[in-house]
mmCIF file of C-alpha atoms and ligand atoms in Angstrom:
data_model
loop_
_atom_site.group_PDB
_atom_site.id
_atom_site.type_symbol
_atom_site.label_atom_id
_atom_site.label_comp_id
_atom_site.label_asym_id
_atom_site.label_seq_id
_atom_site.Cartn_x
_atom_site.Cartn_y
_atom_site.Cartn_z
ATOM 1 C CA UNK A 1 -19.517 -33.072 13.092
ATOM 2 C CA UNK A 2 -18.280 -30.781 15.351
ATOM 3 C CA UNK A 3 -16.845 -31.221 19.421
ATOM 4 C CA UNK A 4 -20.103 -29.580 20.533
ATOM 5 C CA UNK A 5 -22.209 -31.811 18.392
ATOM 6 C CA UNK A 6 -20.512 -34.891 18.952
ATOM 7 C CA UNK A 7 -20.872 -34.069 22.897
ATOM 8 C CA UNK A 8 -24.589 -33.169 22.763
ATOM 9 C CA UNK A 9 -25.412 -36.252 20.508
ATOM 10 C CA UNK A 10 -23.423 -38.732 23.463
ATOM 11 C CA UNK A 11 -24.920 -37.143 25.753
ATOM 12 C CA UNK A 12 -28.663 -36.918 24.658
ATOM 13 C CA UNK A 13 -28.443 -40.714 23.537
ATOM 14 C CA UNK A 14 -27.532 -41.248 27.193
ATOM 15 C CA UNK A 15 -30.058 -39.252 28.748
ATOM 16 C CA UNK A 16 -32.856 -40.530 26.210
ATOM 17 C CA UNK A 17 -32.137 -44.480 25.835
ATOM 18 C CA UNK A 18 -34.931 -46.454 27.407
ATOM 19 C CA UNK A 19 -38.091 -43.594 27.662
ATOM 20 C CA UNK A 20 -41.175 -45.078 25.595
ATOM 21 C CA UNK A 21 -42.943 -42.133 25.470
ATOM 22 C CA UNK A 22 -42.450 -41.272 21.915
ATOM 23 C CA UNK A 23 -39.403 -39.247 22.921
ATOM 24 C CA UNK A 24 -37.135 -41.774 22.870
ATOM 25 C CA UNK A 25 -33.266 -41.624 21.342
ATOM 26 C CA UNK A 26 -34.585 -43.537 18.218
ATOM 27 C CA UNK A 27 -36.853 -40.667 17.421
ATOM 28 C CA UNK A 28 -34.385 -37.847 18.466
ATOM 29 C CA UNK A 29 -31.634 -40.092 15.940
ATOM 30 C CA UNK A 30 -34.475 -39.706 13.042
ATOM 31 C CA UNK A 31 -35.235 -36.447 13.723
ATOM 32 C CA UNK A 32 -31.459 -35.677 13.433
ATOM 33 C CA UNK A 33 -30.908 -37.692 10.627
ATOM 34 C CA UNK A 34 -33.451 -36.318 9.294
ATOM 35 C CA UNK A 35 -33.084 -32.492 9.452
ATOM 36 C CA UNK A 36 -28.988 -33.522 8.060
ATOM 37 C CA UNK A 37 -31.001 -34.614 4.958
ATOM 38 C CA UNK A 38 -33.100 -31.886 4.791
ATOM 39 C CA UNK A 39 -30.264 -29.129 5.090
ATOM 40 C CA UNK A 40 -28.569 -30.742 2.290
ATOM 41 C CA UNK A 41 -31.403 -30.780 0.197
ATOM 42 C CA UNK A 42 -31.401 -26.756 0.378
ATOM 43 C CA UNK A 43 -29.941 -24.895 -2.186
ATOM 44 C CA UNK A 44 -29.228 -21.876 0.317
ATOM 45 C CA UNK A 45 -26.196 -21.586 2.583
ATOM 46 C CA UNK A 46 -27.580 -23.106 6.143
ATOM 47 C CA UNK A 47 -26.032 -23.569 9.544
ATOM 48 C CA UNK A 48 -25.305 -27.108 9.840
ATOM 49 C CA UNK A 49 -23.986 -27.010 13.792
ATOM 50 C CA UNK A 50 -27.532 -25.151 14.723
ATOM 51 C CA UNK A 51 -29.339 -27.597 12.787
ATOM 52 C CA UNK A 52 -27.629 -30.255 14.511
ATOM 53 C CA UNK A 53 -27.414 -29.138 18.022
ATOM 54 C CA UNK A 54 -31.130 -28.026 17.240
ATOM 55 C CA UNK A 55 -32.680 -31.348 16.055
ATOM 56 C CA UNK A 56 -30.391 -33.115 19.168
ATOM 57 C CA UNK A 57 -31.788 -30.860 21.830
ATOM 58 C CA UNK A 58 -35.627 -30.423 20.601
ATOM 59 C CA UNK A 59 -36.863 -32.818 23.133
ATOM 60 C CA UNK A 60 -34.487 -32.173 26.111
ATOM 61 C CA UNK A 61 -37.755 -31.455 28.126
ATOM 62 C CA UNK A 62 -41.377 -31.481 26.878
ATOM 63 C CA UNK A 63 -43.970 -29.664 28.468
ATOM 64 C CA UNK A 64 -46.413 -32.427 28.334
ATOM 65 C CA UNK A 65 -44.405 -34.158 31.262
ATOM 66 C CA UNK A 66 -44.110 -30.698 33.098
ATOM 67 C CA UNK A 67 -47.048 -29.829 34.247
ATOM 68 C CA UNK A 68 -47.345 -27.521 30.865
ATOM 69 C CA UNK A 69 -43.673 -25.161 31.608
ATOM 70 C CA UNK A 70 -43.255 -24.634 27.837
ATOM 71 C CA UNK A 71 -39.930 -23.455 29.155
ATOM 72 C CA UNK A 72 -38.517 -26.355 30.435
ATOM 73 C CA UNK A 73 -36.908 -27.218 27.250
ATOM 74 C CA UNK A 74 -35.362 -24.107 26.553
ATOM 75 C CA UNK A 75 -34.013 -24.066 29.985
ATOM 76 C CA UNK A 76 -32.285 -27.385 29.783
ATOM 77 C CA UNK A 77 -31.089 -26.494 26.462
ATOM 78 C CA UNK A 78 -29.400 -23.482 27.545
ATOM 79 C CA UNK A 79 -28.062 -25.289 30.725
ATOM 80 C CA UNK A 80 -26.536 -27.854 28.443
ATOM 81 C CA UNK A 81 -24.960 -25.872 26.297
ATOM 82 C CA UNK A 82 -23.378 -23.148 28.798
ATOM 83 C CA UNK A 83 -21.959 -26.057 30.476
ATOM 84 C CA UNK A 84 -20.124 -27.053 27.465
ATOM 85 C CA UNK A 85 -18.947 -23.690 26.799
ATOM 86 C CA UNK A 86 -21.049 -22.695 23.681
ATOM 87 C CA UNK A 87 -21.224 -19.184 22.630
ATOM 88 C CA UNK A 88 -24.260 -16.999 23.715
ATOM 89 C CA UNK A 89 -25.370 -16.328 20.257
ATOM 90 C CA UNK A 90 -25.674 -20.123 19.548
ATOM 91 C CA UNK A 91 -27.067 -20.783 22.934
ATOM 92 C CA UNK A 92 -29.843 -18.254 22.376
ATOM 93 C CA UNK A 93 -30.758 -19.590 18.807
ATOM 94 C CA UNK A 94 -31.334 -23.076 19.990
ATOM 95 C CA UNK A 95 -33.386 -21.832 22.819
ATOM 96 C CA UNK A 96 -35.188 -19.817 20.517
ATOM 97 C CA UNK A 97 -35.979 -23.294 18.027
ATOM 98 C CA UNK A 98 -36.858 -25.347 21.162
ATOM 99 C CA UNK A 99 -39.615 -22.595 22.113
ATOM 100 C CA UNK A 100 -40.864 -21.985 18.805
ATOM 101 C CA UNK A 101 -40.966 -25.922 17.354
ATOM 102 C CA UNK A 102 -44.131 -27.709 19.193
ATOM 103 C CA UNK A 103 -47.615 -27.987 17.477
ATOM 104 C CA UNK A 104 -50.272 -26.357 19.482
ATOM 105 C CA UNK A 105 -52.829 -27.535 17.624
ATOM 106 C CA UNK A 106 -53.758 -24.248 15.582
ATOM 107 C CA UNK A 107 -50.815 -23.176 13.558
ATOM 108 C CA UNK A 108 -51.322 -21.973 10.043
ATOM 109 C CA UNK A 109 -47.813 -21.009 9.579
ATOM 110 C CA UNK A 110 -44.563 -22.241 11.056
ATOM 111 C CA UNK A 111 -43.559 -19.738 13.668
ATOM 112 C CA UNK A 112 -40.097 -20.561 13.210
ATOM 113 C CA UNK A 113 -37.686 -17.183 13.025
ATOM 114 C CA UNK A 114 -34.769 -18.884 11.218
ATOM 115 C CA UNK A 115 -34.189 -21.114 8.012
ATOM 116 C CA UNK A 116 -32.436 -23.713 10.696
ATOM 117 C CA UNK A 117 -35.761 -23.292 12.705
ATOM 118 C CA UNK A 118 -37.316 -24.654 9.690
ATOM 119 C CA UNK A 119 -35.695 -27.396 9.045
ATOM 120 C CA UNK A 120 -35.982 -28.643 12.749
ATOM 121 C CA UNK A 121 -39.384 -28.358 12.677
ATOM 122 C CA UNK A 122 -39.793 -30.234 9.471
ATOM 123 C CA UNK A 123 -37.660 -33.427 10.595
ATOM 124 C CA UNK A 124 -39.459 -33.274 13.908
ATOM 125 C CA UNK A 125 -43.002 -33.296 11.919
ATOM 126 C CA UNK A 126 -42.206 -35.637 9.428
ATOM 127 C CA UNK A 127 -41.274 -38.241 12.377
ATOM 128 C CA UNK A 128 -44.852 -37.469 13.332
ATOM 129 C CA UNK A 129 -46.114 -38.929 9.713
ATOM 130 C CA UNK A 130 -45.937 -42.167 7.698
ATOM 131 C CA UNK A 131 -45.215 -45.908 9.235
ATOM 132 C CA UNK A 132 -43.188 -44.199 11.823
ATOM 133 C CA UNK A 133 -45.922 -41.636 12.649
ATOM 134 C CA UNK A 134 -48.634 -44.003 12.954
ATOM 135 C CA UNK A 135 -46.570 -46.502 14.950
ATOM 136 C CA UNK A 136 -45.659 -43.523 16.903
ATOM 137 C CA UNK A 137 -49.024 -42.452 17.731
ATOM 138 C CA UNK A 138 -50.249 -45.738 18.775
ATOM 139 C CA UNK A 139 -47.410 -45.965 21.252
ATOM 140 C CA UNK A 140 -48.362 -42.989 22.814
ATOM 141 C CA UNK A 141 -52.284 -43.171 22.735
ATOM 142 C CA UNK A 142 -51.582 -46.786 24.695
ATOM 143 C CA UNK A 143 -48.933 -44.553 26.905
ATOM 144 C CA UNK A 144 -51.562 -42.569 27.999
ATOM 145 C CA UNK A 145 -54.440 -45.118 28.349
ATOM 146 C CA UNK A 146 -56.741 -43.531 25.663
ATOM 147 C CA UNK A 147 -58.629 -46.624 23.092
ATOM 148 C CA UNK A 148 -57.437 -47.449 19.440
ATOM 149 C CA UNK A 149 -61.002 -45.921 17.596
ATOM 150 C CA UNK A 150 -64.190 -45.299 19.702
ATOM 151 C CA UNK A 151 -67.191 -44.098 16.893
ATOM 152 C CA UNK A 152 -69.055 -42.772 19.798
ATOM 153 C CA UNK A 153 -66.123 -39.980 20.464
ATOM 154 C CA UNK A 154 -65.705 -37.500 17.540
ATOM 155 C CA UNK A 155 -62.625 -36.305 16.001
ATOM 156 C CA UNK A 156 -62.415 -32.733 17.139
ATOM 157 C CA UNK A 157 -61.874 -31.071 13.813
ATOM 158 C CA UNK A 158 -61.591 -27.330 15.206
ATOM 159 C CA UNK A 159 -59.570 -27.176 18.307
ATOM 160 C CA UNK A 160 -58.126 -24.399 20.028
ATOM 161 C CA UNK A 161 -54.901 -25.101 21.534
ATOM 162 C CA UNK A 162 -55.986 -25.060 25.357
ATOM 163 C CA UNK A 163 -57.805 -27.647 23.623
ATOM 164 C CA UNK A 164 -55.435 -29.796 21.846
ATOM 165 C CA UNK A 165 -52.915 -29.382 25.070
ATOM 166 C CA UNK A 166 -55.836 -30.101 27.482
ATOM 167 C CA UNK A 167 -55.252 -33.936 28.680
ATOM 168 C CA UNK A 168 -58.168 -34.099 30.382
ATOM 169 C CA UNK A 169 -60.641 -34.393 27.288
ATOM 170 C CA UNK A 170 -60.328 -38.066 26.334
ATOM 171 C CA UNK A 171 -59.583 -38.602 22.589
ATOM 172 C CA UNK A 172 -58.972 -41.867 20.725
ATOM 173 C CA UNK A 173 -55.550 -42.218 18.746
ATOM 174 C CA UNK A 174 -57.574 -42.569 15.159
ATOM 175 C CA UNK A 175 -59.097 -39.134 16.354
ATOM 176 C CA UNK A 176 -55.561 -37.641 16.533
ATOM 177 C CA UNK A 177 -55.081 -38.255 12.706
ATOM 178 C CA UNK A 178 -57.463 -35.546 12.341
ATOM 179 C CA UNK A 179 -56.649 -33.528 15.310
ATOM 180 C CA UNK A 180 -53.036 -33.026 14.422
ATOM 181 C CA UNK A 181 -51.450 -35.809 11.773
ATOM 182 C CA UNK A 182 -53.879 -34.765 8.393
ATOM 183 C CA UNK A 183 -52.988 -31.102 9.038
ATOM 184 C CA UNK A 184 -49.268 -31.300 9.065
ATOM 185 C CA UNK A 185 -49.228 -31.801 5.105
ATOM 186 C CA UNK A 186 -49.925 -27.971 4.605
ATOM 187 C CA UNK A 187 -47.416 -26.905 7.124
ATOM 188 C CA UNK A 188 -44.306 -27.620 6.307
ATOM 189 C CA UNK A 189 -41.752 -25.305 5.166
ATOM 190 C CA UNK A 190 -38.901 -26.227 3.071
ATOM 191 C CA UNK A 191 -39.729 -28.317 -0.252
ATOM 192 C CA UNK A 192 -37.694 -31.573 0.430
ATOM 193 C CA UNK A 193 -39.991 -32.201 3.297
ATOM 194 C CA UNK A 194 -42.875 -31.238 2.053
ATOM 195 C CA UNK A 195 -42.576 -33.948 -1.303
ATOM 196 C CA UNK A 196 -41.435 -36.813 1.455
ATOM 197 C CA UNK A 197 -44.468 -35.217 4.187
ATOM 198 C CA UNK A 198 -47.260 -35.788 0.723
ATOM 199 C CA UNK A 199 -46.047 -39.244 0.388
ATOM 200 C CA UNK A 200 -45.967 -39.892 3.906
ATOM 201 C CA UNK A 201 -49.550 -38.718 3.954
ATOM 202 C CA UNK A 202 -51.121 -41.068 1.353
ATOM 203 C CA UNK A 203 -49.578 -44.092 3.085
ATOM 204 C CA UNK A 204 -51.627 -42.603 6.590
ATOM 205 C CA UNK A 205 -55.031 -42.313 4.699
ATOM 206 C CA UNK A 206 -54.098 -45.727 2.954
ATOM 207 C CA UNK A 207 -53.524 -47.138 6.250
ATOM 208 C CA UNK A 208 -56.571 -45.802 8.305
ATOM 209 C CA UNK A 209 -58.736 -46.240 5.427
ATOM 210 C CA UNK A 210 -57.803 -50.038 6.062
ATOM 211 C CA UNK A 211 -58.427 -49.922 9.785
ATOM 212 C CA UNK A 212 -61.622 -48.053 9.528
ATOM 213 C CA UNK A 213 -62.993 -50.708 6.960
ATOM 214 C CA UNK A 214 -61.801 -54.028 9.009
ATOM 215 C CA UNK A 215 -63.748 -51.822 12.232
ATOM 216 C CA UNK A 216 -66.739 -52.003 9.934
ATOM 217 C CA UNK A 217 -67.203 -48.254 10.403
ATOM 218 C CA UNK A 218 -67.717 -47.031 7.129
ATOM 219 C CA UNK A 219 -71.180 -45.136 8.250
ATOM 220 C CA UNK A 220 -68.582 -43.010 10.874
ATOM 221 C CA UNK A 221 -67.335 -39.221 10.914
ATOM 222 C CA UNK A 222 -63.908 -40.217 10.782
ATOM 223 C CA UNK A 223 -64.145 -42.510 7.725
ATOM 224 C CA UNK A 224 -66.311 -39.261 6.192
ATOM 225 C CA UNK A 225 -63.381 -37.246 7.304
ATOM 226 C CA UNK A 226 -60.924 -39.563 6.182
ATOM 227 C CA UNK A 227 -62.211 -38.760 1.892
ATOM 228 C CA UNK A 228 -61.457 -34.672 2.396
ATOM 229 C CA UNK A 229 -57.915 -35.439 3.423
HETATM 230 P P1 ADP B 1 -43.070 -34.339 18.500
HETATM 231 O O1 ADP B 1 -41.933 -34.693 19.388
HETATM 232 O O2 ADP B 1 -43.011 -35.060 17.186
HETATM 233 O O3 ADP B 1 -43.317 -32.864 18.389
HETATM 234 P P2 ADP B 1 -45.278 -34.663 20.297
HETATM 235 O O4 ADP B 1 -44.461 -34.358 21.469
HETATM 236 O O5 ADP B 1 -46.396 -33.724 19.964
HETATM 237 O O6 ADP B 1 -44.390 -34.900 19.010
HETATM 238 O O7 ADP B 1 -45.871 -36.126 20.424
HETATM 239 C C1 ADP B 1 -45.066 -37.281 20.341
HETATM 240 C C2 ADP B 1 -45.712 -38.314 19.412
HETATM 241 O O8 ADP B 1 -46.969 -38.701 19.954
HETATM 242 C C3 ADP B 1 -46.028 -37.773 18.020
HETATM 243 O O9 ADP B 1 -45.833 -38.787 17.069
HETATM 244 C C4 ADP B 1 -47.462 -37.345 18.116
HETATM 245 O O10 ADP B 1 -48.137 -37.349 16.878
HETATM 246 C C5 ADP B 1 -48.002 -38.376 19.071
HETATM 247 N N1 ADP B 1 -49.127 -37.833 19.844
HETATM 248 C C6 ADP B 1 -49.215 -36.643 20.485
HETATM 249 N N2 ADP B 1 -50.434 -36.491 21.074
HETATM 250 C C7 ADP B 1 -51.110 -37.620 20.778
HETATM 251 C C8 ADP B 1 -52.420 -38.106 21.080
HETATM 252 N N3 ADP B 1 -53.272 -37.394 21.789
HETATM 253 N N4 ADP B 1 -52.777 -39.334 20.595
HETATM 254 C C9 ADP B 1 -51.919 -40.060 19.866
HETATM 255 N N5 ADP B 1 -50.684 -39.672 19.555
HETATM 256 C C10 ADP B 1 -50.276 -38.473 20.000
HETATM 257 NI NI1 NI B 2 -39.824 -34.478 18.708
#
């Protein structure tokens, strides 16, 4: 670990102990832990610092909680790291992953520029999947006051992304399994994460399979969803 990453990772745990939102330390720590494992499950030469300083700074800012300034993140990122003396190449790279990373709702490919890109993205998606994902999700449908499973609101199953950022429209967190968590299977981009991302996904549909049937709502959309996932 270098100076640089060792500052970023004090600092960040600092900053990010004690917010609930889903953006919490623990789930920058797992995202970082995570993209570690990844990059050493490559069999190409990777930029570990980038990857690190990357997976630390992905959720300086988030523009869910700013009013929807996608650059906010960047921005901090860049602050950060000028302030620590990092070198404008590196600066711009990480700025460059922070804008690229979030799901919009409509991606078919990854967006990312860069193999380090990548692997960012990955750790940050598969901390949206599996036990952690669905405990995840649950924390932040009850953050934001929207109900466990409602059959009388659909899953939105093609969604723009003014849609899928749009707060307004009241979903349920079971409809976000279709919205977002169901999709990410297809999208991810190096092969480690995609075998642990497959598993991860047949403990979800395991899981809400489970919580559909003890909601009696067999007769549903979302439990007709649930068998093409
Ligand atoms: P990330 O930091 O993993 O990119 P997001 O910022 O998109 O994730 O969201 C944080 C967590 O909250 C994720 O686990 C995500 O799946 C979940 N989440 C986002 N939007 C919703 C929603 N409308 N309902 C339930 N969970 C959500
Ligand atoms: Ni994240």
């Amino acid at each position: 670990m270098t100076e640089l990453v060792r500052k970023t990772y004090d600092h960040m745990k600092e900053k990010q102990l004690g917010e609930a939102s889903g953006h919490d330390w623990w789930h920058t720590l797992r995202v970082y832990n995570m993209a570690v494992k990844l990059a050493a499950a490559l069999d190409r030469p990777v930029d570990l610092e980038t990857v690190e300083l990357g997976a630390l700074l992905h959720d300086i800012e988030d523009w869910k909680f700013n009013d929807g300034d996608e650059e906010a993140g960047p921005r901090a990122a860049r602050r950060w790291l000028t302030e620590c003396g990092a070198k404008e190449p590196l600066i711009a790279h990480i700025e460059e992953i922070i804008r690229d990373l979030s799901y919009k709702g409509t991606e078919k490919r990854s967006g990312m520029e860069t193999l380090e890109g990548e692997i960012v993205q990955d750790a940050d998606r598969l901390d949206a999947v599996g036990a952690i994902g669905i405990a995840r999700c649950f924390a932040f449908g009850g953050s934001v006051g929207n109900e466990i499973f409602n059959p009388e609101i659909p899953a939105r199953t093609t969604l723009t992304s003014e849609e899928y950022k749009d707060k307004k429209v009241k979903s349920t967190t079971v409809n976000h399994y279709f919205e977002k968590l169901f999709r990410l299977k297809d999208l991810y981009n190096t092969e480690e994460a995609k075998r642990i991302g497959l598993e991860r996904h047949e403990y979800m549909k395991q899981y809400l399979k489970q919580l559909l049937e003890e909601c009696q709502a067999e007769n549903t959309q979302q439990y007709n969803l649930l068998t093409k996932q």
